[in-house]
Coordinates of C-alpha atoms in Angstrom, one line a residue:
X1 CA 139.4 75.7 40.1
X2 CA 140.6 79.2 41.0
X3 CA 140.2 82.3 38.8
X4 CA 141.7 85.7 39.7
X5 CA 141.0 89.1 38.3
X6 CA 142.2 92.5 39.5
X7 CA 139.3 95.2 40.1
X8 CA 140.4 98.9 40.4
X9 CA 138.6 100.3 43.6
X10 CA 138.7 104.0 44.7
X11 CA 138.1 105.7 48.7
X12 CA 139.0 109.0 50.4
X13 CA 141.5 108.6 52.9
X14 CA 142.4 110.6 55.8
X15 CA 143.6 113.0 54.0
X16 CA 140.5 113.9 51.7
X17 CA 142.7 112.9 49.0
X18 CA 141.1 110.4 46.3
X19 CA 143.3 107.0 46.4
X20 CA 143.1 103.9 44.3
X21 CA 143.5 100.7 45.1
X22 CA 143.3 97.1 43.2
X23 CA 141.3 94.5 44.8
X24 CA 142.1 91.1 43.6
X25 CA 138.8 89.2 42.8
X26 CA 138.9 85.4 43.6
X27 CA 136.4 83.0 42.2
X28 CA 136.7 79.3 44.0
X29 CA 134.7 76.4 42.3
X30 CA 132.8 75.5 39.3
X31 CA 130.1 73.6 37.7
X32 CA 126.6 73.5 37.3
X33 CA 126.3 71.0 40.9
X34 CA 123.8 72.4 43.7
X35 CA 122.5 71.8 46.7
X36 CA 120.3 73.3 50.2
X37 CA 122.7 72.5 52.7
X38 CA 125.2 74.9 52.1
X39 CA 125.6 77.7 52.9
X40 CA 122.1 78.1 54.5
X41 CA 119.6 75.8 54.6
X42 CA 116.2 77.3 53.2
X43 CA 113.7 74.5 54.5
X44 CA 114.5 74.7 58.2
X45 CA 114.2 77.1 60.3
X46 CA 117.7 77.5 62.0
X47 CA 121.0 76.2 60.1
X48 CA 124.3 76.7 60.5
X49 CA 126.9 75.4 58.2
X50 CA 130.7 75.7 58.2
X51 CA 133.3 75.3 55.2
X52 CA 136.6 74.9 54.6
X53 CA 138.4 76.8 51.8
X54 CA 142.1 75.6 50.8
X55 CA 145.2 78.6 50.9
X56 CA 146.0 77.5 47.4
X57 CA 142.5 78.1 46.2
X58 CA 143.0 81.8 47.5
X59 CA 146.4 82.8 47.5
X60 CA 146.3 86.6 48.4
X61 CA 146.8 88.4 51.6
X62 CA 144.9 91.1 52.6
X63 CA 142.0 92.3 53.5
X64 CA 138.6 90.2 52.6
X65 CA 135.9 93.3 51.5
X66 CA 133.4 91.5 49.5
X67 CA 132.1 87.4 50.1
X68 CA 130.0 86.1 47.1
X69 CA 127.9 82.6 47.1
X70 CA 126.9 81.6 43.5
X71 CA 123.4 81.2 43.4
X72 CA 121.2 78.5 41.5
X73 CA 117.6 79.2 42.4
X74 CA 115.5 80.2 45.0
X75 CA 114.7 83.5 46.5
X76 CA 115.3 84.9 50.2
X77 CA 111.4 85.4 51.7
X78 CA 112.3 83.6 54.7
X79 CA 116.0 83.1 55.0
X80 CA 117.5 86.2 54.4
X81 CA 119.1 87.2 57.8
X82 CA 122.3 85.8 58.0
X83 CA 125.3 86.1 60.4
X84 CA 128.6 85.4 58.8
X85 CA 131.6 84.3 60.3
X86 CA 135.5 84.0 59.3
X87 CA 138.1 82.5 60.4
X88 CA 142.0 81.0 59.7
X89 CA 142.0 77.4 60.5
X90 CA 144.8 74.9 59.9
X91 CA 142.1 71.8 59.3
X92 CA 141.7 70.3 56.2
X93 CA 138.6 68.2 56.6
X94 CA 136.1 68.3 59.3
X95 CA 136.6 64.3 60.7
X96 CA 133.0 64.1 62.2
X97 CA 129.8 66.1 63.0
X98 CA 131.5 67.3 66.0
X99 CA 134.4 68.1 64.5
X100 CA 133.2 72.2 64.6
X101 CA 135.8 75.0 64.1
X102 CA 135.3 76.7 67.8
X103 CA 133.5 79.9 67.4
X104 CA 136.3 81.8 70.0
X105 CA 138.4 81.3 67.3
X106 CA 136.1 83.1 64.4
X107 CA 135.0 86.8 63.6
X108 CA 132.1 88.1 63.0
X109 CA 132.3 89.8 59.7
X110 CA 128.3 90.3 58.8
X111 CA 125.0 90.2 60.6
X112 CA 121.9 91.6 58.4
X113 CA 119.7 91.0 55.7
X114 CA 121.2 89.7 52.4
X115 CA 118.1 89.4 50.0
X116 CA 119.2 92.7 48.3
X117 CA 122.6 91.0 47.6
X118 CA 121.3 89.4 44.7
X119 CA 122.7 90.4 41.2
X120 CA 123.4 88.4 38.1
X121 CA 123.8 85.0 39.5
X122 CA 126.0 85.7 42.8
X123 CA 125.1 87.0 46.3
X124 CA 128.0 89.6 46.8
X125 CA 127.6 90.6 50.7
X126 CA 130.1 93.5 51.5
X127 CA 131.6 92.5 54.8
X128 CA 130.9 95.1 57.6
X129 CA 134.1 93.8 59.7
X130 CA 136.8 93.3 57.1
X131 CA 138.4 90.2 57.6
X132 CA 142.8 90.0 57.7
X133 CA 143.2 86.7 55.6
X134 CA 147.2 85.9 56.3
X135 CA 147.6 83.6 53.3
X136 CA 149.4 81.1 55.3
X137 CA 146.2 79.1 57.1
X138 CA 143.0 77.8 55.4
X139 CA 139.8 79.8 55.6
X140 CA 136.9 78.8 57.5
X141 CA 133.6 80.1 56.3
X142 CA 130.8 79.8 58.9
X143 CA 127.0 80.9 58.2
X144 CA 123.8 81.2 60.8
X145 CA 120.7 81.8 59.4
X146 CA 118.5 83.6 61.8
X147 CA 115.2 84.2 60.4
X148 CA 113.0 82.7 62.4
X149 CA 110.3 81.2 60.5
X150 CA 109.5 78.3 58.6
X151 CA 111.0 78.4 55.5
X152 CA 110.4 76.8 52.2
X153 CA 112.5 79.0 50.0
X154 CA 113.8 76.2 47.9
X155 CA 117.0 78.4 48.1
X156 CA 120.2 76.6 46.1
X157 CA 123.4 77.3 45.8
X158 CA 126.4 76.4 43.1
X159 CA 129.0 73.7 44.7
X160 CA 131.9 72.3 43.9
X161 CA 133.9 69.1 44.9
X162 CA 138.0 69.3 45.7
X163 CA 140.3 66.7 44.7
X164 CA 140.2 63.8 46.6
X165 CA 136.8 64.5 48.0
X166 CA 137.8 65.1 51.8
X167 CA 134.8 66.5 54.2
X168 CA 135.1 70.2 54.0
X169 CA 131.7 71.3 55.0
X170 CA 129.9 70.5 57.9
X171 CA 126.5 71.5 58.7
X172 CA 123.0 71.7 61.1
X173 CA 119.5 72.6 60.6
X174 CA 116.7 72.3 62.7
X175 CA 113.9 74.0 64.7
X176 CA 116.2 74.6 67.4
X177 CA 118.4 78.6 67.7
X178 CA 121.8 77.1 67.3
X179 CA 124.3 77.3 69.9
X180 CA 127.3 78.4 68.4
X181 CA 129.5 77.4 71.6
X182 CA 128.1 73.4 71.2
X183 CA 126.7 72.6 67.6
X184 CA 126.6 69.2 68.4
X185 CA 124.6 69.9 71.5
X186 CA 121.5 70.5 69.8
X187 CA 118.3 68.6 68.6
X188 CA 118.5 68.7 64.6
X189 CA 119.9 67.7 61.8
X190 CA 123.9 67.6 61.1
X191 CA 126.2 66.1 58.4
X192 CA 129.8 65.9 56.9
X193 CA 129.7 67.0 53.0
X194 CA 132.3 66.6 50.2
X195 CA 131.3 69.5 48.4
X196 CA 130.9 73.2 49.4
X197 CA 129.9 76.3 48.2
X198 CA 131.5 78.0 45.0
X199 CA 132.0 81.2 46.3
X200 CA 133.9 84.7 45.2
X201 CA 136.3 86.6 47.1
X202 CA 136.9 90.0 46.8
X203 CA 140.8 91.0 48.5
X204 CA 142.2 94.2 49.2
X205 CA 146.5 93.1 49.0
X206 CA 148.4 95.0 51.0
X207 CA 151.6 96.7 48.5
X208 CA 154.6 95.3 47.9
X209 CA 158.3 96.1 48.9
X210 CA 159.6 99.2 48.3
X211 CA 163.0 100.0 46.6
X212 CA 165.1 102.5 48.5
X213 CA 167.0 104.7 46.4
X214 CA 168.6 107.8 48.1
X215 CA 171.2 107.9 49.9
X216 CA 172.9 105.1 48.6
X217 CA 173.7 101.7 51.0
X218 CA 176.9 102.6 52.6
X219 CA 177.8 106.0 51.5
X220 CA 178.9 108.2 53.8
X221 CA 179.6 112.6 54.6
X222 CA 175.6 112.8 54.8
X223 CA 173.7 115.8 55.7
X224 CA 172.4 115.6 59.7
X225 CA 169.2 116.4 57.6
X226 CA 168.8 114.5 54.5
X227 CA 166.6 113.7 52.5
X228 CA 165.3 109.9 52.3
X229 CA 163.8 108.5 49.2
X230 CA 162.6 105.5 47.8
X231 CA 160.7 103.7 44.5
X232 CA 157.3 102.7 44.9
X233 CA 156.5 98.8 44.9
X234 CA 157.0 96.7 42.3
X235 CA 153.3 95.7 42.3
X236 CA 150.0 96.6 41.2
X237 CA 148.7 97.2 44.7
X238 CA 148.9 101.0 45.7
X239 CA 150.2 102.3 48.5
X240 CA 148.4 104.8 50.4
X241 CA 151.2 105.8 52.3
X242 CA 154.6 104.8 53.9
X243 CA 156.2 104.4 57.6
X244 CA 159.8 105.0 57.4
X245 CA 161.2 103.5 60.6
X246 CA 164.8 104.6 61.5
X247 CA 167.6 103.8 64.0
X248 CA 171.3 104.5 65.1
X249 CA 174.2 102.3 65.5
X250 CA 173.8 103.0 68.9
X251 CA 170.1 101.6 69.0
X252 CA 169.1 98.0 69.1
X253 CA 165.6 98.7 67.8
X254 CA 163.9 100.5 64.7
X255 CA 162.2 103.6 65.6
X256 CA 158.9 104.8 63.9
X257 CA 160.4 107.7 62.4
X258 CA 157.4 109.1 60.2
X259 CA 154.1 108.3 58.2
X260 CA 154.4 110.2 55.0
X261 CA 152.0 109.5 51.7
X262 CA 155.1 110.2 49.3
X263 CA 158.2 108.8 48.5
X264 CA 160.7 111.0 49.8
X265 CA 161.4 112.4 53.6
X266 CA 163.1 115.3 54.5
X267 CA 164.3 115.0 58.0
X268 CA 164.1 118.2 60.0
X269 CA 165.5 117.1 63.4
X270 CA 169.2 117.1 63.2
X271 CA 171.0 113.8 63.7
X272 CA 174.2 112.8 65.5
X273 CA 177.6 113.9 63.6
X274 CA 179.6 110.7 62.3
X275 CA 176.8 108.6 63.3
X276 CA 175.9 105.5 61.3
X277 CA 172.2 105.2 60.1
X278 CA 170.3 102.6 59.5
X279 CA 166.8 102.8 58.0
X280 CA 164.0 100.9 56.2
X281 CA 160.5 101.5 54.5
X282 CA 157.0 99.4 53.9
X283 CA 154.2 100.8 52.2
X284 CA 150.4 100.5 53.4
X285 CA 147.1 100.4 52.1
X286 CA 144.1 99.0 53.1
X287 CA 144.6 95.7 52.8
X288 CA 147.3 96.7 55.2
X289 CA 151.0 97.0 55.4
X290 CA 153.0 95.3 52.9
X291 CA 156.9 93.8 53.0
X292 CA 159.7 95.9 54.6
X293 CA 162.4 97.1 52.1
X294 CA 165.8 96.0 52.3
X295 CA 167.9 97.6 55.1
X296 CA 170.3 100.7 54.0
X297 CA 172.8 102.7 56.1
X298 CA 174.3 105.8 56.1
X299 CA 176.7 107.6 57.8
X300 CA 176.1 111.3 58.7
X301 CA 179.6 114.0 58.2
X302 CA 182.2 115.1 60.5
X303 CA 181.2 117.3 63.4
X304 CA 182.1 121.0 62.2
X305 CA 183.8 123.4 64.4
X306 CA 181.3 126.5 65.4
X307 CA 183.2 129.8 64.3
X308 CA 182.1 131.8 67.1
X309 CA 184.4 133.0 70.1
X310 CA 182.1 134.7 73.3
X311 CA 184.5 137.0 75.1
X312 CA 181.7 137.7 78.0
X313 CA 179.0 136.5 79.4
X314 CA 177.6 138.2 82.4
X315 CA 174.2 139.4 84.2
X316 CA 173.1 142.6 86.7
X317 CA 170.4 143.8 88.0
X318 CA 168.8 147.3 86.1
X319 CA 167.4 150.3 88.3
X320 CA 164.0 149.1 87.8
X321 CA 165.5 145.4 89.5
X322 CA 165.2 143.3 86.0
X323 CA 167.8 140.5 85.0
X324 CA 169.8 141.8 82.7
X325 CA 172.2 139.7 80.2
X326 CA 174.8 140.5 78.1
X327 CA 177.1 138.9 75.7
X328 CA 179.8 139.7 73.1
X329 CA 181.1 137.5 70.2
X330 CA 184.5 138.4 68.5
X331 CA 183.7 136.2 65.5
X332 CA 180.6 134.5 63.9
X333 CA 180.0 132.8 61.0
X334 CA 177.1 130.8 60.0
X335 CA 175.2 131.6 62.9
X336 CA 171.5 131.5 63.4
X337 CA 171.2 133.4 66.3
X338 CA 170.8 132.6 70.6
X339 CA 168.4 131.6 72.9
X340 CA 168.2 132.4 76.9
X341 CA 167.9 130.1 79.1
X342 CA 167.1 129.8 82.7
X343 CA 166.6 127.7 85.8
X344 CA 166.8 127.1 89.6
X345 CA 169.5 124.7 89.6
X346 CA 172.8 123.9 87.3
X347 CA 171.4 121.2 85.8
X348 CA 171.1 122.1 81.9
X349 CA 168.6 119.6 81.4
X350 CA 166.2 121.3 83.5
X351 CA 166.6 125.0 82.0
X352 CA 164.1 126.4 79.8
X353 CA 163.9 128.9 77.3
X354 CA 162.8 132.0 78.5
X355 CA 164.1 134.3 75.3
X356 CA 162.8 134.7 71.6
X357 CA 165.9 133.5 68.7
X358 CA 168.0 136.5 69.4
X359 CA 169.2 136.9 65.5
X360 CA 173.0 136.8 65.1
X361 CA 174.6 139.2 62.6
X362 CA 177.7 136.9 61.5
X363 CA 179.9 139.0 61.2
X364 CA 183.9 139.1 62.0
X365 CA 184.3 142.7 64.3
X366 CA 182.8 142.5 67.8
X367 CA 179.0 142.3 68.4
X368 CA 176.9 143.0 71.7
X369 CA 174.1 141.4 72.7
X370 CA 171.4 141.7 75.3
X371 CA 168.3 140.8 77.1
X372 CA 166.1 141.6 79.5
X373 CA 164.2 139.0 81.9
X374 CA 161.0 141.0 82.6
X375 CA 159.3 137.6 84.5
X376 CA 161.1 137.1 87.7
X377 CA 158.6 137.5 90.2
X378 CA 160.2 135.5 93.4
X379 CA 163.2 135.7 95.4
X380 CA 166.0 133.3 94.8
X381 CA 168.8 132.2 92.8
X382 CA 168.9 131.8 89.2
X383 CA 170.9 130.7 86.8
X384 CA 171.4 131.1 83.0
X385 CA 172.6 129.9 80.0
X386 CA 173.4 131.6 76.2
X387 CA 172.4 128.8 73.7
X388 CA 174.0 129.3 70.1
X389 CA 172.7 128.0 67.2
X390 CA 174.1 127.1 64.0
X391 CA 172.4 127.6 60.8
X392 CA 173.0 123.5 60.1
X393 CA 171.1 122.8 63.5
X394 CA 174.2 122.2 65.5
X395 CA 173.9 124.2 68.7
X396 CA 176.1 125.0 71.3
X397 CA 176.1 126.9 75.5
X398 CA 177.6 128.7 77.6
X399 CA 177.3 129.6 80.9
X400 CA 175.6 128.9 83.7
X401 CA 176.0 132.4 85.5
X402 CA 174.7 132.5 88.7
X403 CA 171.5 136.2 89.8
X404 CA 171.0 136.3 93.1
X405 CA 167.4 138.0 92.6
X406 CA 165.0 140.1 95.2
X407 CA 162.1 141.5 94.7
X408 CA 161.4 144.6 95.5
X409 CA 158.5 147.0 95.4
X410 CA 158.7 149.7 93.0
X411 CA 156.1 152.2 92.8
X412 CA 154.2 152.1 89.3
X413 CA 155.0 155.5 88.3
X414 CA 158.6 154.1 88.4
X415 CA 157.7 151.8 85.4
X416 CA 156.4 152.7 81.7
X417 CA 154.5 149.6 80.5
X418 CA 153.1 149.9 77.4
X419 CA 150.2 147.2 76.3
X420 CA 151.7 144.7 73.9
X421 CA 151.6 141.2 72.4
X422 CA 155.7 140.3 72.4
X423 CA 157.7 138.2 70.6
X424 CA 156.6 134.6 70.7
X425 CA 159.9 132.2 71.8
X426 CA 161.1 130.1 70.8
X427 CA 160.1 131.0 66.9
X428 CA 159.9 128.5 65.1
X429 CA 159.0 126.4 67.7
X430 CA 158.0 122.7 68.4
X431 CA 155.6 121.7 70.2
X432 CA 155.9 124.1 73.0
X433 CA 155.4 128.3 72.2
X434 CA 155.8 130.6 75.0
X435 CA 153.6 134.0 74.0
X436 CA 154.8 136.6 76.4
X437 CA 152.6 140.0 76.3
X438 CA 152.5 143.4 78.4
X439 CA 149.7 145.1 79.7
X440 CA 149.8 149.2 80.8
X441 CA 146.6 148.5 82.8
X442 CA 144.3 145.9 84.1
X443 CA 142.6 144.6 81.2
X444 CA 140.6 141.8 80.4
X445 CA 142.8 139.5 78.2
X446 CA 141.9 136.9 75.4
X447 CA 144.8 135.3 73.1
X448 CA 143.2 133.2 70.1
X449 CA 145.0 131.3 67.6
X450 CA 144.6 130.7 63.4
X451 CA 146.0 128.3 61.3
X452 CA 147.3 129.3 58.0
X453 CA 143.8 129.4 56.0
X454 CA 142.0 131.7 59.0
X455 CA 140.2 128.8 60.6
X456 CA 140.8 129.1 64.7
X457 CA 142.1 126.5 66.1
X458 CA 142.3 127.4 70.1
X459 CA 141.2 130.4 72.8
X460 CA 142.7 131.3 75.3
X461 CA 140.3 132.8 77.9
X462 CA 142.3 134.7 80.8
X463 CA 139.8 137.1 82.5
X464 CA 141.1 140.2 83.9
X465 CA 144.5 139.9 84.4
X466 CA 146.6 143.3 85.8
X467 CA 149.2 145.5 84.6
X468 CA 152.4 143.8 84.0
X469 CA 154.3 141.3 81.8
X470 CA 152.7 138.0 81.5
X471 CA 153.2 135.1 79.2
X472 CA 151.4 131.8 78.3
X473 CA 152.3 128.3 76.8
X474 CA 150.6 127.1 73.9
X475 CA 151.7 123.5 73.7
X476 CA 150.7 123.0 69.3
X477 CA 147.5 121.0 70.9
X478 CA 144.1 122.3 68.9
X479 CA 140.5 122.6 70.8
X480 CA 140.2 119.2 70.0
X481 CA 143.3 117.8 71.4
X482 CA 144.7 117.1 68.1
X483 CA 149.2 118.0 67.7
X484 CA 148.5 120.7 64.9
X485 CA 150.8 120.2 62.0
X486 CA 153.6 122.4 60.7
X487 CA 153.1 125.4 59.5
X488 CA 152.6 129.1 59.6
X489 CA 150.1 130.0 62.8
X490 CA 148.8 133.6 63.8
X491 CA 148.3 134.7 67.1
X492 CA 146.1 137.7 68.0
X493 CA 145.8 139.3 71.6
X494 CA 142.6 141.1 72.6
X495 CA 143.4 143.2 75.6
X496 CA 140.0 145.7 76.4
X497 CA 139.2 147.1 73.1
X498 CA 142.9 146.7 71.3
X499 CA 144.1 144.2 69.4
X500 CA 147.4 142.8 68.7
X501 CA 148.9 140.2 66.0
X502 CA 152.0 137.8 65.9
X503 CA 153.3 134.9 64.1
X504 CA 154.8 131.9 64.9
X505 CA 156.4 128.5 63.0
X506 CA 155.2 124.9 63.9
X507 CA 157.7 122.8 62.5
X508 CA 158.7 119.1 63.6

């Protein structure tokens, strides 16, 4: 006989965050039946002892915390370390005293003392390795004892016989260590049984499947960022969180799009314009991950035109030999602002960007722009792009124009530097932040960075470095080598005995 109750269990996850969680207790066999050969043997010295437990006795996937033997009489003076073993097996019966379950094909879930496990008729021992029962196989319970004495503990344990009677527990004591690898090899005692342990099972389920709700299945002129959401599972086992795995019509496979711990998902990164969408959730816990939800798609809007015209785009060299760019827009309308961009070659995939978000003023009369590239240091040619941005993430270039640049030496008279921690580029940024400063003298530089609650999260040692502009990449990686979340982040210069403050935006 089975019974099944539901046990409301709480832990801190990852988060620090207080999460509950049902565990499903089983309770397999009954009766007032005993016997000494299961699961240990308390007059011998070494036993070992295997059992077979039925998938329709259990019946619940997850996670196995907690195994529990019913106890009769007896106490644990001399047979109270115990190594525990579990396995998924698909026998039935074992057919002879060979007939072991191979230990390569068990886990070790426990290896200690039990004797403090005793409480109100039942030896609950909390597994140390959590076993993942898959609630398609039988379970194979094996049991050393390891104690190493002669015992004579007159130890009993509850059992119980399954219809039909077949041979589901198999067992050896003797004086001999037992060898795990060849039971049958050693000098002892062994037998078939028809009645094993009644035993308790405490099971973490994984959840079940979620219910997506938002955007509805086939509905089309979506946002390139919209917002996913779903229901939780229509079961009494929480979630903990939720991977929400995401893919194109143009991608054969689902992509891991994000781990979140609530039910809804804003996605930041733009998608493609008139792109269909297909995506899907499962929630986790741990007793693992649970169902996937039914697949939905979506289709994303029509690609917008970008109201902006750029009449020039053009670059020279200043009197103090800087790149200098300019630009002028006849029209623009919703318009985040522009980005520089610069490389070696004309390929656009190997440019970077070398400018802060130049803001854009949207309006409909004729604007001028410019920038200066103060970190050309070696002859060569250049070339750069102007990257527009619209304020619904769709972006746009122009160029490349070709700089022939040589450097030349100016005397420092020539050129006013003043010391100064510039604007951090791009802003927000992800993962990569370039933190360009200035210094009026040779000064011995550090650069630290704070999260959003003061706590620093990475230094930046430089030494002396001399007058000039310089500039460093933070690539959002802490001390520890952790991606810092999003989020607001403060970075402070120390150059000699001034010190100098920006921010800048993580966001994925």
């Amino acid at each position: 006989m089975r019974k099944a109750f539901l046990l409301l269990i709480s832990f801190i996850n990852g988060c620090g965050l207080l999460t509950l969680c049902y565990a499903n207790l089983i309770s397999i066999g009954t009766g007032n039946y005993r016997d000494l050969y299961f699961p240990v043997h308390s007059k011998a010295v070494y036993s070992y002892s295997q059992q077979i437990y039925y998938q329709n006795e259990i019946n619940y996937k997850g996670k196995i915390t907690k195994l529990s033997f019913r106890h009769y009489s007896g106490d644990f003076e001399n047979t109270n370390h115990w190594c525990i073993y579990m396995g998924h097996t698909e026998k039935t019966e074992f057919n002879n005293t060979r007939d072991w379950v191979q230990i390569n094909n068990l886990i070790q879930v426990f290896d200690g003392d039990v004797s403090n496990y005793l409480s109100e008729g039942w030896l609950t021992i909390p597994l140390t390795n959590q076993f993942d029962y898959n609630n398609n196989s039988n379970l194979v319970i094996a049991v050393v004892e390891l104690t190493e004495l002669s015992n004579d503990d007159n130890l009993y344990f509850n059992i119980y016989t399954k219809v039909n009677s077949p041979y589901t527990g198999i067992y050896y004591y003797g004086s001999n260590y037992p060898s795990l690898s060849y039971p049958s090899s050693m000098t002892g005692n062994y037998g078939c049984l028809n009645y094993i342990c009644q035993i308790g099972l405490e099971i973490i389920s994984p959840p079940g499947k979620p219910r997506l709700i938002l955007p509805y299945n086939g509905e089309d002129n979506i946002s390139i960022t919209p917002t996913l959401s779903w229901d939780l599972p229509v079961t009494v086992d929480t979630a903990q969180g939720y991977k929400l795995f995401l893919k194109s019509e143009f991608e054969e496979e689902y992509t891991l799009y994000d781990q979140i711990t609530i039910q809804s998902h804003n996605i930041m990164e733009p998608l493609d314009y008139e792109t269909t969408y297909y995506w899907k959730v499962l929630a986790y816990n741990e007793g693992g991950e649970g169902p996937f939800s039914d697949e939905w798609h979506f289709i994303t809007i029509e690609d917008p035109p970008l109201s902006l015209e750029i009449n020039h785009f053009f670059a020279y060299i200043s009197n103090i030999n800087k790149v200098n760019l300019q630009w002028t827009s006849q029209t623009e309308i919703n318009l985040s602002g522009y980005y520089i961009l610069r490389s070696t070659n004309k390929d656009l995939s190997e440019a970077h960007i070398i400018s802060p978000l130049i803001n854009a003023t949207n309006t409909s009369q004729p604007k001028t722009y410019s920038y200066t590239d103060y970190e050309l240091n070696d002859s060569g040619i250049y070339y750069y792009w102007l990257q527009y941005n619209g304020l619904d993430g769709t972006i746009g270039f122009n160029g490349p124009i070709e700089v022939i640049y040589e450097t030349i030496l100016i005397p420092n008279s020539d050129i006013l530097l003043i010391t100064s921690l510039d604007n951090v580029y791009p802003n927000p940024f992800n993962p990569i932040a370039y933190i360009p400063y200035t210094l009026e003298s040779k000064s011995e530089v550090k650069i630290y960075i704070y999260n959003a609650r003061g706590q620093m999260i990475k230094t930046f040692d430089l030494g002396i470095q001399d007058k000039g502009h310089h500039r460093i990449i933070w690539d959002g990686i802490d001390e520890d080598g952790t991606l810092c979340s999003n989020g607001i982040y403060n970075i402070v210069m120390r150059a000699g005995r001034s010190s100098f403050q920006r921010k800048a935006v993580l966001k994925k």
